[in-house]
XYZ file of C-alpha atoms in Angstrom:
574
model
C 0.769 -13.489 108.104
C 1.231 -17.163 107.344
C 4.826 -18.845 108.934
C 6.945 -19.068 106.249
C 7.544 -22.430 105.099
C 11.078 -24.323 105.012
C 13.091 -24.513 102.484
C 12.647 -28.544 101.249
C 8.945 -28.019 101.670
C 9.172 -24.545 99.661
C 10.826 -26.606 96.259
C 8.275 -29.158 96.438
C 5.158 -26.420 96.110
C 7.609 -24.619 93.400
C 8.341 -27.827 90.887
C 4.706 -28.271 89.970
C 4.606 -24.621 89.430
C 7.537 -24.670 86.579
C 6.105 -27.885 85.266
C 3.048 -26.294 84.612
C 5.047 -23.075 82.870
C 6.721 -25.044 81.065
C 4.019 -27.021 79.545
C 1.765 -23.816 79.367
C 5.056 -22.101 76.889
C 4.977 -25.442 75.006
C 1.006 -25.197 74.533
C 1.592 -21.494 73.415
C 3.905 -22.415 70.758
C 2.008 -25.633 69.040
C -0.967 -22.811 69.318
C 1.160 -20.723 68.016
C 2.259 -23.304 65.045
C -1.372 -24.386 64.534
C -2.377 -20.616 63.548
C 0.394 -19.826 61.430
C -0.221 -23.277 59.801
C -3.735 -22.262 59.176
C -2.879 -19.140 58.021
C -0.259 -20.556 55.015
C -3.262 -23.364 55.083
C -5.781 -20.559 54.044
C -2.725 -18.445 52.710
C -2.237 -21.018 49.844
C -5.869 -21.599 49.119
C -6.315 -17.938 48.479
C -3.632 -18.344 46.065
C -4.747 -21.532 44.286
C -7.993 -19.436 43.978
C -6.531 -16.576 42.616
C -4.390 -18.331 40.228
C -7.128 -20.376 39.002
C -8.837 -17.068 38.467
C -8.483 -16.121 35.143
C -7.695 -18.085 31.738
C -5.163 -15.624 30.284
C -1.708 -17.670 30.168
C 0.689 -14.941 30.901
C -1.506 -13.792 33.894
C -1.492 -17.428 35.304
C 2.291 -17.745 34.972
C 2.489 -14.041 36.729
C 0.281 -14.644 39.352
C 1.852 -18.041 40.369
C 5.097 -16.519 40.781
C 3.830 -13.433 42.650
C 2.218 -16.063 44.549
C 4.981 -18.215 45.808
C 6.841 -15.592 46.674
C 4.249 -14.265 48.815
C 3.641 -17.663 50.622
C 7.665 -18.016 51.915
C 7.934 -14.456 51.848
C 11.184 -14.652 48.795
C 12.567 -11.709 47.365
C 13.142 -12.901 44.065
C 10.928 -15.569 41.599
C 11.120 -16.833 38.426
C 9.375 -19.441 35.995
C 11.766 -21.195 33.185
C 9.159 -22.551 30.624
C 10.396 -25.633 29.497
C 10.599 -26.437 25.259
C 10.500 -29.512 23.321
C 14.655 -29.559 23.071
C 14.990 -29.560 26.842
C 15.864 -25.676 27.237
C 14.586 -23.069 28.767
C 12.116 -21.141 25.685
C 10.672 -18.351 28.184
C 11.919 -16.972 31.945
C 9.598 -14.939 33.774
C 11.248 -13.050 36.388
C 9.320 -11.352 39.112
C 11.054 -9.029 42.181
C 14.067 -7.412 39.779
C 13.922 -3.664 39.178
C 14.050 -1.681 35.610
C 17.350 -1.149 36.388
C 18.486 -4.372 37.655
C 17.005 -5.931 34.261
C 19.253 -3.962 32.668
C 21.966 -4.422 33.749
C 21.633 -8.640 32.982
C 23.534 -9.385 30.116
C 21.194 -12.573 29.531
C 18.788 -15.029 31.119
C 19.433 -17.911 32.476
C 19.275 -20.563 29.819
C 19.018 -23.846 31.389
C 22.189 -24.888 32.659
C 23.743 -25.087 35.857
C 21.286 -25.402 39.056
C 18.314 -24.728 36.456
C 19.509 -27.621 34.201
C 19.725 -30.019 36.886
C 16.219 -29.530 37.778
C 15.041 -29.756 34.223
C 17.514 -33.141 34.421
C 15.684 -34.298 37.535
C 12.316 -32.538 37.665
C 12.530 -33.242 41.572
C 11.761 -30.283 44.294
C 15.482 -29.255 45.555
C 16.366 -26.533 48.177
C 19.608 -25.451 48.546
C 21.858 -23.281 51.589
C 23.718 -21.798 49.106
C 23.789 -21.391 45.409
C 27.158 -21.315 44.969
C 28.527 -24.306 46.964
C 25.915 -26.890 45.194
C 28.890 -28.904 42.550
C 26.391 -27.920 39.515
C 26.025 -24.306 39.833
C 28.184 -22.278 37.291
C 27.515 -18.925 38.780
C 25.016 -15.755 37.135
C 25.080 -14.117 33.960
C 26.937 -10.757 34.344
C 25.138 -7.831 35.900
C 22.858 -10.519 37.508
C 22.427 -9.609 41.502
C 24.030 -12.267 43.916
C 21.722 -14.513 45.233
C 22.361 -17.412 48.127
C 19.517 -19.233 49.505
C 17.245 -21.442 46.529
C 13.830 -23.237 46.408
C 13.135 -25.214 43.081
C 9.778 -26.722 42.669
C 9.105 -28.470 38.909
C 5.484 -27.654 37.423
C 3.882 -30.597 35.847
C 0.787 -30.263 33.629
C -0.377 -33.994 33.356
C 2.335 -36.012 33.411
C 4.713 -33.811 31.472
C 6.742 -30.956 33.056
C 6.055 -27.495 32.091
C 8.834 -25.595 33.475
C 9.987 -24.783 37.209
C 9.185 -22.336 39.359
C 12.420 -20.785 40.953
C 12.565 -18.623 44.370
C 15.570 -17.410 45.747
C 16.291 -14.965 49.155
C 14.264 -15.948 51.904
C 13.410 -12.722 53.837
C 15.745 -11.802 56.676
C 18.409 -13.926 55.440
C 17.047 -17.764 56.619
C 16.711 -20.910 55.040
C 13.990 -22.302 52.994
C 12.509 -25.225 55.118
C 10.441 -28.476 54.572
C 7.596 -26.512 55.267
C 8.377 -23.485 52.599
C 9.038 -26.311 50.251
C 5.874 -28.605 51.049
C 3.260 -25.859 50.590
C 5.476 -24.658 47.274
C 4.633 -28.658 46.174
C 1.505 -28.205 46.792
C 0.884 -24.821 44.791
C 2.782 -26.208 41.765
C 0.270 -28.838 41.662
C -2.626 -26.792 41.813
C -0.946 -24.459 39.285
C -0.556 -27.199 36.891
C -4.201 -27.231 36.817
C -4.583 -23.355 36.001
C -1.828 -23.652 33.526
C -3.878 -26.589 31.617
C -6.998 -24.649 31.606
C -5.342 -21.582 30.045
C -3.408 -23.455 27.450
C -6.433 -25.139 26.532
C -9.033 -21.844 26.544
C -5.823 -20.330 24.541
C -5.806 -23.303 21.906
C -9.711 -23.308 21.851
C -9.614 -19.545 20.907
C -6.902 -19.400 18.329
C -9.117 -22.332 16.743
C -11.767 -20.045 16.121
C -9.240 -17.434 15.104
C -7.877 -20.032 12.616
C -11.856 -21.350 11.476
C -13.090 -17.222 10.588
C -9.795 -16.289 8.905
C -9.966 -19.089 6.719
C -13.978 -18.488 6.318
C -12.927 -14.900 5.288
C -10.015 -15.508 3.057
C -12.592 -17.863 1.186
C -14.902 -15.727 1.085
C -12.956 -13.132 -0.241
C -11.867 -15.252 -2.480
C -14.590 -16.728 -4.448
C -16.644 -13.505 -4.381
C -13.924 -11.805 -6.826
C -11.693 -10.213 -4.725
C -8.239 -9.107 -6.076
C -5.614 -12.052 -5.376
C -3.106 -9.144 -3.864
C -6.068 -7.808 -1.664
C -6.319 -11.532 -0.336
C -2.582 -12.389 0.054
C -2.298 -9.284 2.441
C -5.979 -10.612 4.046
C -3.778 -13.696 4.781
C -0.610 -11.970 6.128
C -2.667 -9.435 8.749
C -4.898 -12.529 9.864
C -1.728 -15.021 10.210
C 0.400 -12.003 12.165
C -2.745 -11.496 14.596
C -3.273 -14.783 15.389
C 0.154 -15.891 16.081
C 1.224 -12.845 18.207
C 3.818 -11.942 15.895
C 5.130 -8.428 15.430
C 5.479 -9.482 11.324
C 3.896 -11.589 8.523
C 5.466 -11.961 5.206
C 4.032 -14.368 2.181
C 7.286 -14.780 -0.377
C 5.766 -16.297 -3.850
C 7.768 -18.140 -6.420
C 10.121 -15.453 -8.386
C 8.793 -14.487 -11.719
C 12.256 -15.951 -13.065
C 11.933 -19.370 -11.287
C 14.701 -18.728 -8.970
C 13.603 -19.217 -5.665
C 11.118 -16.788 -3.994
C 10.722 -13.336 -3.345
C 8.094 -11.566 -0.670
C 5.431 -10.222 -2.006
C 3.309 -9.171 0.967
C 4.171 -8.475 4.434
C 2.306 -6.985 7.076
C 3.558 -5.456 10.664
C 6.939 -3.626 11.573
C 9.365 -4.231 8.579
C 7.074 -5.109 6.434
C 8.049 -2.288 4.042
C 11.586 -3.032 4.183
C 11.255 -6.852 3.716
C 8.998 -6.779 0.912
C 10.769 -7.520 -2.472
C 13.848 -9.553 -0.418
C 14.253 -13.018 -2.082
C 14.526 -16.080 -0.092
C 16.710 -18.744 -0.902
C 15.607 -22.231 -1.079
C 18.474 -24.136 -1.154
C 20.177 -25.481 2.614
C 18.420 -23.455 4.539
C 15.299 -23.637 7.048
C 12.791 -21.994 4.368
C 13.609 -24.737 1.695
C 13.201 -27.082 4.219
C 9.879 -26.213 5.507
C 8.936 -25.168 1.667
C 10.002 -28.675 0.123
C 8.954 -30.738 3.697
C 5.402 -29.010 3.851
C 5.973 -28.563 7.304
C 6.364 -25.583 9.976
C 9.576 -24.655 10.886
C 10.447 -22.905 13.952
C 13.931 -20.779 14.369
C 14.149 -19.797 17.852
C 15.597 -15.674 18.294
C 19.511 -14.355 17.541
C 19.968 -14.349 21.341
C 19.151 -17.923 21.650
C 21.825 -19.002 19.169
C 19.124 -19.273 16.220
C 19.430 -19.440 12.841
C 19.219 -15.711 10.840
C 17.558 -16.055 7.950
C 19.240 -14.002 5.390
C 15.455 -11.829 3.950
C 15.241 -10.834 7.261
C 18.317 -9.188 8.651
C 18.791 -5.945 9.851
C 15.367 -6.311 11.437
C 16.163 -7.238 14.972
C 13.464 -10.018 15.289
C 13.005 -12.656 17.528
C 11.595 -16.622 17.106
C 10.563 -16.728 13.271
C 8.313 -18.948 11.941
C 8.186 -20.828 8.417
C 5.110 -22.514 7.079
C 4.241 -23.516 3.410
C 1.352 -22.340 1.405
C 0.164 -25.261 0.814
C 1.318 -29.227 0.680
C 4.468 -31.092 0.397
C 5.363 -30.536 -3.126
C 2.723 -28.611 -3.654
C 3.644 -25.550 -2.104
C 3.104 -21.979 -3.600
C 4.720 -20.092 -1.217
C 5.887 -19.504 2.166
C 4.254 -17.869 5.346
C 6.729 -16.169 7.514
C 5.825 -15.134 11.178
C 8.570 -13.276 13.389
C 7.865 -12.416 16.715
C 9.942 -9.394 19.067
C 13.206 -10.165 20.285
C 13.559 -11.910 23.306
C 10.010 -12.969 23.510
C 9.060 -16.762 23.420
C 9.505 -19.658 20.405
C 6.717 -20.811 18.795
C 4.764 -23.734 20.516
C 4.056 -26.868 17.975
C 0.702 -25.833 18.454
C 1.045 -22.790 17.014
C 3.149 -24.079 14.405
C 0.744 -26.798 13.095
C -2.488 -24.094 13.523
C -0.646 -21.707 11.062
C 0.726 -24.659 8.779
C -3.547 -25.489 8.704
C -4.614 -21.641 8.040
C -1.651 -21.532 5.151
C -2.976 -24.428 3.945
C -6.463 -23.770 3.622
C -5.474 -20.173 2.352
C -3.702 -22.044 -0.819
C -6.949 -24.152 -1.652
C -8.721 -21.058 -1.295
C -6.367 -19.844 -3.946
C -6.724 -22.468 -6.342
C -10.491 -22.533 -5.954
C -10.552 -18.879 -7.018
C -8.346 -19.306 -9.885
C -9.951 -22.363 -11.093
C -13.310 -19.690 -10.854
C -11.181 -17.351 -12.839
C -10.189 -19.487 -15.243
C -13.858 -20.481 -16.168
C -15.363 -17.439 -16.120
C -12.360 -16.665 -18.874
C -13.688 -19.658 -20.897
C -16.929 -18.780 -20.772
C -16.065 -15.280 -21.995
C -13.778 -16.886 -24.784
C -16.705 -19.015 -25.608
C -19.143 -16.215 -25.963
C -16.539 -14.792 -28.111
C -16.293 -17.831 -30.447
C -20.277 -17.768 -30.486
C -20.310 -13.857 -31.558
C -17.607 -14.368 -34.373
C -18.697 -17.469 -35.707
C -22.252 -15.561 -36.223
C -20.856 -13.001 -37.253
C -18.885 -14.767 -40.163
C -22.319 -17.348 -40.493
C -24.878 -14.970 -40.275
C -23.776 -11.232 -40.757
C -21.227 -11.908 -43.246
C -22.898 -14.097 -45.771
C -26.110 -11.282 -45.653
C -23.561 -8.516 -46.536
C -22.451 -10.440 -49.430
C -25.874 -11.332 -50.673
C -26.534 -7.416 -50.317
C -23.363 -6.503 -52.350
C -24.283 -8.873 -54.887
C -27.620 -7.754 -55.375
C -25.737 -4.386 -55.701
C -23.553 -4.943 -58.319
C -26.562 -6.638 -60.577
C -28.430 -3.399 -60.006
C -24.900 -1.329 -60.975
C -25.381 -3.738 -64.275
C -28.391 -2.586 -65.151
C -28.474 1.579 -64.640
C -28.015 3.460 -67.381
C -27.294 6.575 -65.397
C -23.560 6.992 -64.820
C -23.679 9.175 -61.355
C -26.085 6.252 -59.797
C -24.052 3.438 -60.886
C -21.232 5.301 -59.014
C -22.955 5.998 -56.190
C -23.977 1.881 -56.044
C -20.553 1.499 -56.373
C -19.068 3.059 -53.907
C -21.538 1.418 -51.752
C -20.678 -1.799 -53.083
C -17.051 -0.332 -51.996
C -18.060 0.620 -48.824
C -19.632 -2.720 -47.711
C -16.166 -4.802 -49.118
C -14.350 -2.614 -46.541
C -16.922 -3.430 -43.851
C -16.455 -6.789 -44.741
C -12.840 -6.618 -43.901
C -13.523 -4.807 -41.056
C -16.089 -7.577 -39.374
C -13.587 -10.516 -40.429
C -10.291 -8.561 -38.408
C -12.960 -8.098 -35.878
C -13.645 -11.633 -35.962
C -10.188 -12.434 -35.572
C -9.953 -10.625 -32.651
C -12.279 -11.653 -30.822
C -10.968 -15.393 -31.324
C -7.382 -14.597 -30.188
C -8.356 -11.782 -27.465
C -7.902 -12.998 -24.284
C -4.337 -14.157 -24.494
C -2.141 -13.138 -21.238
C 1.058 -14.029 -22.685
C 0.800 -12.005 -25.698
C -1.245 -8.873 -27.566
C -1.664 -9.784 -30.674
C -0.463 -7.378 -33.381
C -3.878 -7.104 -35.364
C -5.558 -6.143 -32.084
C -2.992 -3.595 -31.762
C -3.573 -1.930 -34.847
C -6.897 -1.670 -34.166
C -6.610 -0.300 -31.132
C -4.607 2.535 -32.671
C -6.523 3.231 -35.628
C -9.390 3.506 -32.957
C -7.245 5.953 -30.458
C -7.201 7.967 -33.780
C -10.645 8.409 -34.388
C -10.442 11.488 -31.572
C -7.712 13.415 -33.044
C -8.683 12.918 -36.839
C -12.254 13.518 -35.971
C -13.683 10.513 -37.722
C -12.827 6.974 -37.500
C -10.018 5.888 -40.489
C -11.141 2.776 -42.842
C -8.701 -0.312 -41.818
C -8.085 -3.348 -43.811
C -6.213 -6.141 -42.742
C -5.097 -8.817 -44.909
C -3.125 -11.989 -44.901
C -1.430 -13.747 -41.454
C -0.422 -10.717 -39.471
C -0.575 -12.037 -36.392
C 1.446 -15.097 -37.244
C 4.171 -14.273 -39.906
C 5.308 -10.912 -38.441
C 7.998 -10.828 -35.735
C 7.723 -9.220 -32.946
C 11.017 -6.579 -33.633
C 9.190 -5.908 -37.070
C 6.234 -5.377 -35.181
C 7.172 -2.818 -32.772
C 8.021 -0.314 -36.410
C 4.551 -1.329 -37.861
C 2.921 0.268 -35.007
C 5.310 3.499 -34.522
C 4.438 3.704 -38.108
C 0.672 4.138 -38.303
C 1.037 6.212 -35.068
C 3.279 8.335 -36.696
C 1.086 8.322 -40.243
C -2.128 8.864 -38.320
C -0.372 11.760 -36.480
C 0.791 13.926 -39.752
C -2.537 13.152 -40.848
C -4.455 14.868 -37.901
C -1.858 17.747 -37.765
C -1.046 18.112 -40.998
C -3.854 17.071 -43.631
C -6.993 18.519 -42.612
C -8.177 15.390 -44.413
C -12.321 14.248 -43.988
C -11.016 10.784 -44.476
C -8.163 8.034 -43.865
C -7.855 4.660 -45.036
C -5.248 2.119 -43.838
C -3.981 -1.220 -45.287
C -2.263 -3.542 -43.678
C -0.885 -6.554 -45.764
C 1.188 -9.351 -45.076
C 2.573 -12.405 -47.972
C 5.233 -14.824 -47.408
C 8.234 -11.875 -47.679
C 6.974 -8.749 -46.273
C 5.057 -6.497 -44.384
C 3.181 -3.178 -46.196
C 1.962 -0.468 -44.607
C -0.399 1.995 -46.830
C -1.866 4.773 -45.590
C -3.863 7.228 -47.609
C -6.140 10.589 -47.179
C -8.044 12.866 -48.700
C -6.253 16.302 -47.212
C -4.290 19.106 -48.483
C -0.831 16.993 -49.243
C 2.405 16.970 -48.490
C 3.866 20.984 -48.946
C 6.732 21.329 -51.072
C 9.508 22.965 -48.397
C 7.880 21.377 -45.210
C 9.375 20.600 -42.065
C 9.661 16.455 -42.594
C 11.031 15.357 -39.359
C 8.369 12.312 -38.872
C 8.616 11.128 -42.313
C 12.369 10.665 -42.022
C 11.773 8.801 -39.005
C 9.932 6.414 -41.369
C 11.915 5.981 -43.702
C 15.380 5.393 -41.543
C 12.702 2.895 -39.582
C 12.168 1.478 -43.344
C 16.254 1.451 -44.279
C 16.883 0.287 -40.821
C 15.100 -3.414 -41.688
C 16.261 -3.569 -45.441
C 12.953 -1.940 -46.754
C 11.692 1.153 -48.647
C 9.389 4.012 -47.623
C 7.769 6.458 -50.515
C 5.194 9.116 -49.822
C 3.539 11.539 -52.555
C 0.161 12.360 -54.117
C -2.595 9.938 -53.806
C -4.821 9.021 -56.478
C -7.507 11.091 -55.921
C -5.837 13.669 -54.170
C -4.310 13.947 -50.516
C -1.425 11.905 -49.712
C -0.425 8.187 -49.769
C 2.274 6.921 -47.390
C 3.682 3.474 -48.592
C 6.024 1.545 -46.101
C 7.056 -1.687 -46.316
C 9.789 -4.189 -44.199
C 10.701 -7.870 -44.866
C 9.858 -10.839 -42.489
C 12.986 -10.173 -40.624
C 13.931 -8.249 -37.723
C 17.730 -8.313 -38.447
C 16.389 -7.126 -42.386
């Protein structure tokens, strides 16, 4: 064993030693620092990587949250997307419970802390919430929260929104370092957040470019207008993420407009609501030829009036069609509480309503000339007819009646008679057809002579045989419409005794019309009218008669059977 050394000599051998402890500990720690460095270093690259992963928005937003949170180990996170008036239009909160949600009156909306950063879209980390001269406290039922990191998002050189982090595990302090490597995902984020905006534009493009190609299609291959206008609704409602699509039309009346079609939940209640055009966000965007967007209820919106008791969210208003050119309105609502509509969206549905409305007109311009053509055909048929068939008739009557002239047997000069006859009434007959084939067509009104012979038609099944008609003088224009309506119940009821009553082989109607009246004569061939009968129906006609200051007779006809005779003035008060 060595002599142990003195004490002076003893401290000088010692110093070097704690020197060297010293700066050994000191190494340790900026090792120490160096790894964890690398591992936020490669920590933050593995989640710039995974939030560049996919192109879904909603996923990007979620997985940069999740993200930061991770990276300065926060218990709470949030991202406040930023709209065009300066408020917060979406919050996405990450780290609260079911319950806790619940239990939040509202979300944050932009003012306090969060409106200061949307003020000055600069990072800003604060001790405590509460003691910064800006905050105005939590919406009730919202959990307390001290410590705060706000980092802005930019996406080129606009802001986005701000991602928000809040409780720093075991109770510290966000630091330079928590907020430089936050920085530094934001950036990258802003990136992501481009890319999926764009991929989401780019797809709701080609949304936009094969609903359009469809509704055309649909269009001008003779699809029902209806079947089209709900094509338009379902397409709109799918590509705008809306939970309903309504298409209100002009009212039949001229007052305003009233839905027609709707498609998604409330669609059943909402159809048939009118919507008023006058001060309101609908006349605006109707008149303008513009979208509108209404953010939700909860955000202090504007409730349109067609749409309440439905509980919706953001609603959407675009015209169908140009500025004053408009023929109707698109309406989009999405769920309560979900996000606005971006001006994006707004100006991709304005362009699908748009195109849906020339669509429109292209298929009724098609409609209207294959109606013209049809009407033209029409004229071509009853101007041969009256040319061609008409004029050979005549020339065959004629012919008849010389050869009546020169028989000397009674019973064959009769029977060329009553051909003769026969072919006068089939004259008739092709000129009221020729009449209606030049004023068929009409929407606004059914003419009266094509109503008659629709009914002595309908007739032919009951009677068995197919009554003579004769129509004569300007039905169609002299008689009124109140007259009109008795004209018809009259031949329907005449027509009806007839097929009951007469077990006649033949019926002959004729309709005349002068300057003063109307005449309705109806004749047959049957058993008559019994003496003691029940006569019900004919006393119909003739209070039907007394009620328009005519007269109504019925008794035997000339050669047997029964004539009916009713006649009305040109009047409907009589």
């Amino acid at each position: 064993m060595g002599e142990e050394l003195p004490g002076p000599e003893r401290a000088r051998v010692l110093l070097p030693r704690l020197h060297l402890d010293d700066l050994l500990s000191e190494l340790q720690s900026r090792i120490d620092t160096a790894l964890l460095t690398r591992d936020r270093v490669h920590s933050l690259l593995d989640a710039v990587v995974t939030i560049g992963s996919g192109l879904d928005l909603e996923a990007v937003l979620r997985r940069l949250v999740q993200a930061a949170m991770d990276l300065v180990d926060a218990r709470y996170g949030a991202l406040g997307v930023i709209g065009p008036d300066g408020g917060l239009t979406r919050f996405l909160p990450l780290g609260l419970g079911e319950e806790e949600i619940a239990r939040i009156e509202h979300w944050p909306r932009g003012r306090g802390i969060l409106g200061l950063l949307i003020k000055d879209p600069r990072p800003l980390r604060l001790r405590r919430i509460e003691d910064h001269p800006e905050s105005l406290g939590f919406p009730k039922g919202h959990p307390p929260m001290r410590g705060f990191l706000g980092v802005p998002i930019r996406v080129r050189d606009a802001v986005f929104g701000n991602l928000y982090l809040t409780e720093k595990a075991g109770g510290g302090e966000f630091d330079e370092d928590d907020e430089a490597i936050v920085v530094a995902l934001s950036t990258a984020a802003g990136v992501a957040i481009e890319n999926a905006r764009l991929y989401e534009e780019t797809r709701r493009r080609e949304l936009l470019l094969d609903a359009s190609d469809e509704v055309t299609t649909r269009l001008l291959t003779g699809t029902e207008a209806d079947d089209v206008l709900a094509l338009i609704a379902r397409r709109a409602r799918r590509m705008s993420g809306s939970v309903l699509a309504a298409l209100a039309i002009p009212h039949p009346d001229g007052d305003g407009l009233v839905v027609d079609t709707a498609d998604g939940e409330g669609a059943e209640r909402v159809r048939g609501r009118a919507v008023e055009l006058d001060d309101s966000p609908a006349g605006r965007a109707y008149r303008e030829g513009g979208p509108v967007s209404l953010p939700g209820a909860a955000e202090g919106g504007c409730t349109l009036p067609f749409l309440e008791g439905l509980e919706l969210g953001p609603v959407l208003l675009a015209p169908l069609g140009g500025k004053d050119a408009a023929r109707g309105l698109l309406v989009l609502a999405r769920a309560d509480g979900e996000e606005a509509y971006a001006s994006t969206t707004g100006h991709l549905l304005s362009a699908f309503a748009g195109h849906a409305a020339v669509a429109l007109e292209l298929a009724e311009a098609r409609v209207d000339a294959e109606r013209l053509s049809v009407l033209e055909d029409r004229d071509r048929i009853a101007k041969d007819l009256h040319d061609v068939i008409i004029q050979r008739l005549f020339a065959v009557a004629m012919s008849l009646m010389s050869t009546v002239r020169r028989t000397n047997d009674p019973a064959q000069a009769q029977r060329v008679q009553r051909a003769v006859d026969d072919l006068d009434d089939t004259i008739r007959q092709i000129r009221s057809t020729i009449f209606a084939l030049q004023h068929a067509g009409g929407e606004d009104r059914r003419w009266l002579r094509t109503q008659i012979l629709e009914i002595a038609n309908a007739a032919g099944e009951s009677l068995g045989f197919t009554p003579g008609l004769r129509l004569e003088g300007p039905i169609d224009s002299r008689v009124p419409d109140g007259v009109a309506e008795h004209v018809l119940a009259v031949l329907q009821e005449a027509l009806s005794n007839i097929a009951r009553h007469a077990g006649a082989s033949r019926a002959d109607i004729r309709v005349r019309v002068d300057e003063d009246a109307v005449e309705v004569d109806v004749g047959d061939d049957g058993c008559g009218v019994p003496e003691g009968g029940r006569r019900g129906g004919l006393r119909n006609l003739k209070d039907r008669a007394q009620a328009l200051g005519g007269a109504f007779a019925v008794g035997p006809g000339t050669g047997g059977g029964t004539r009916l005779l009713w006649t009305a003035p040109l009047s409907e008060e009589g």
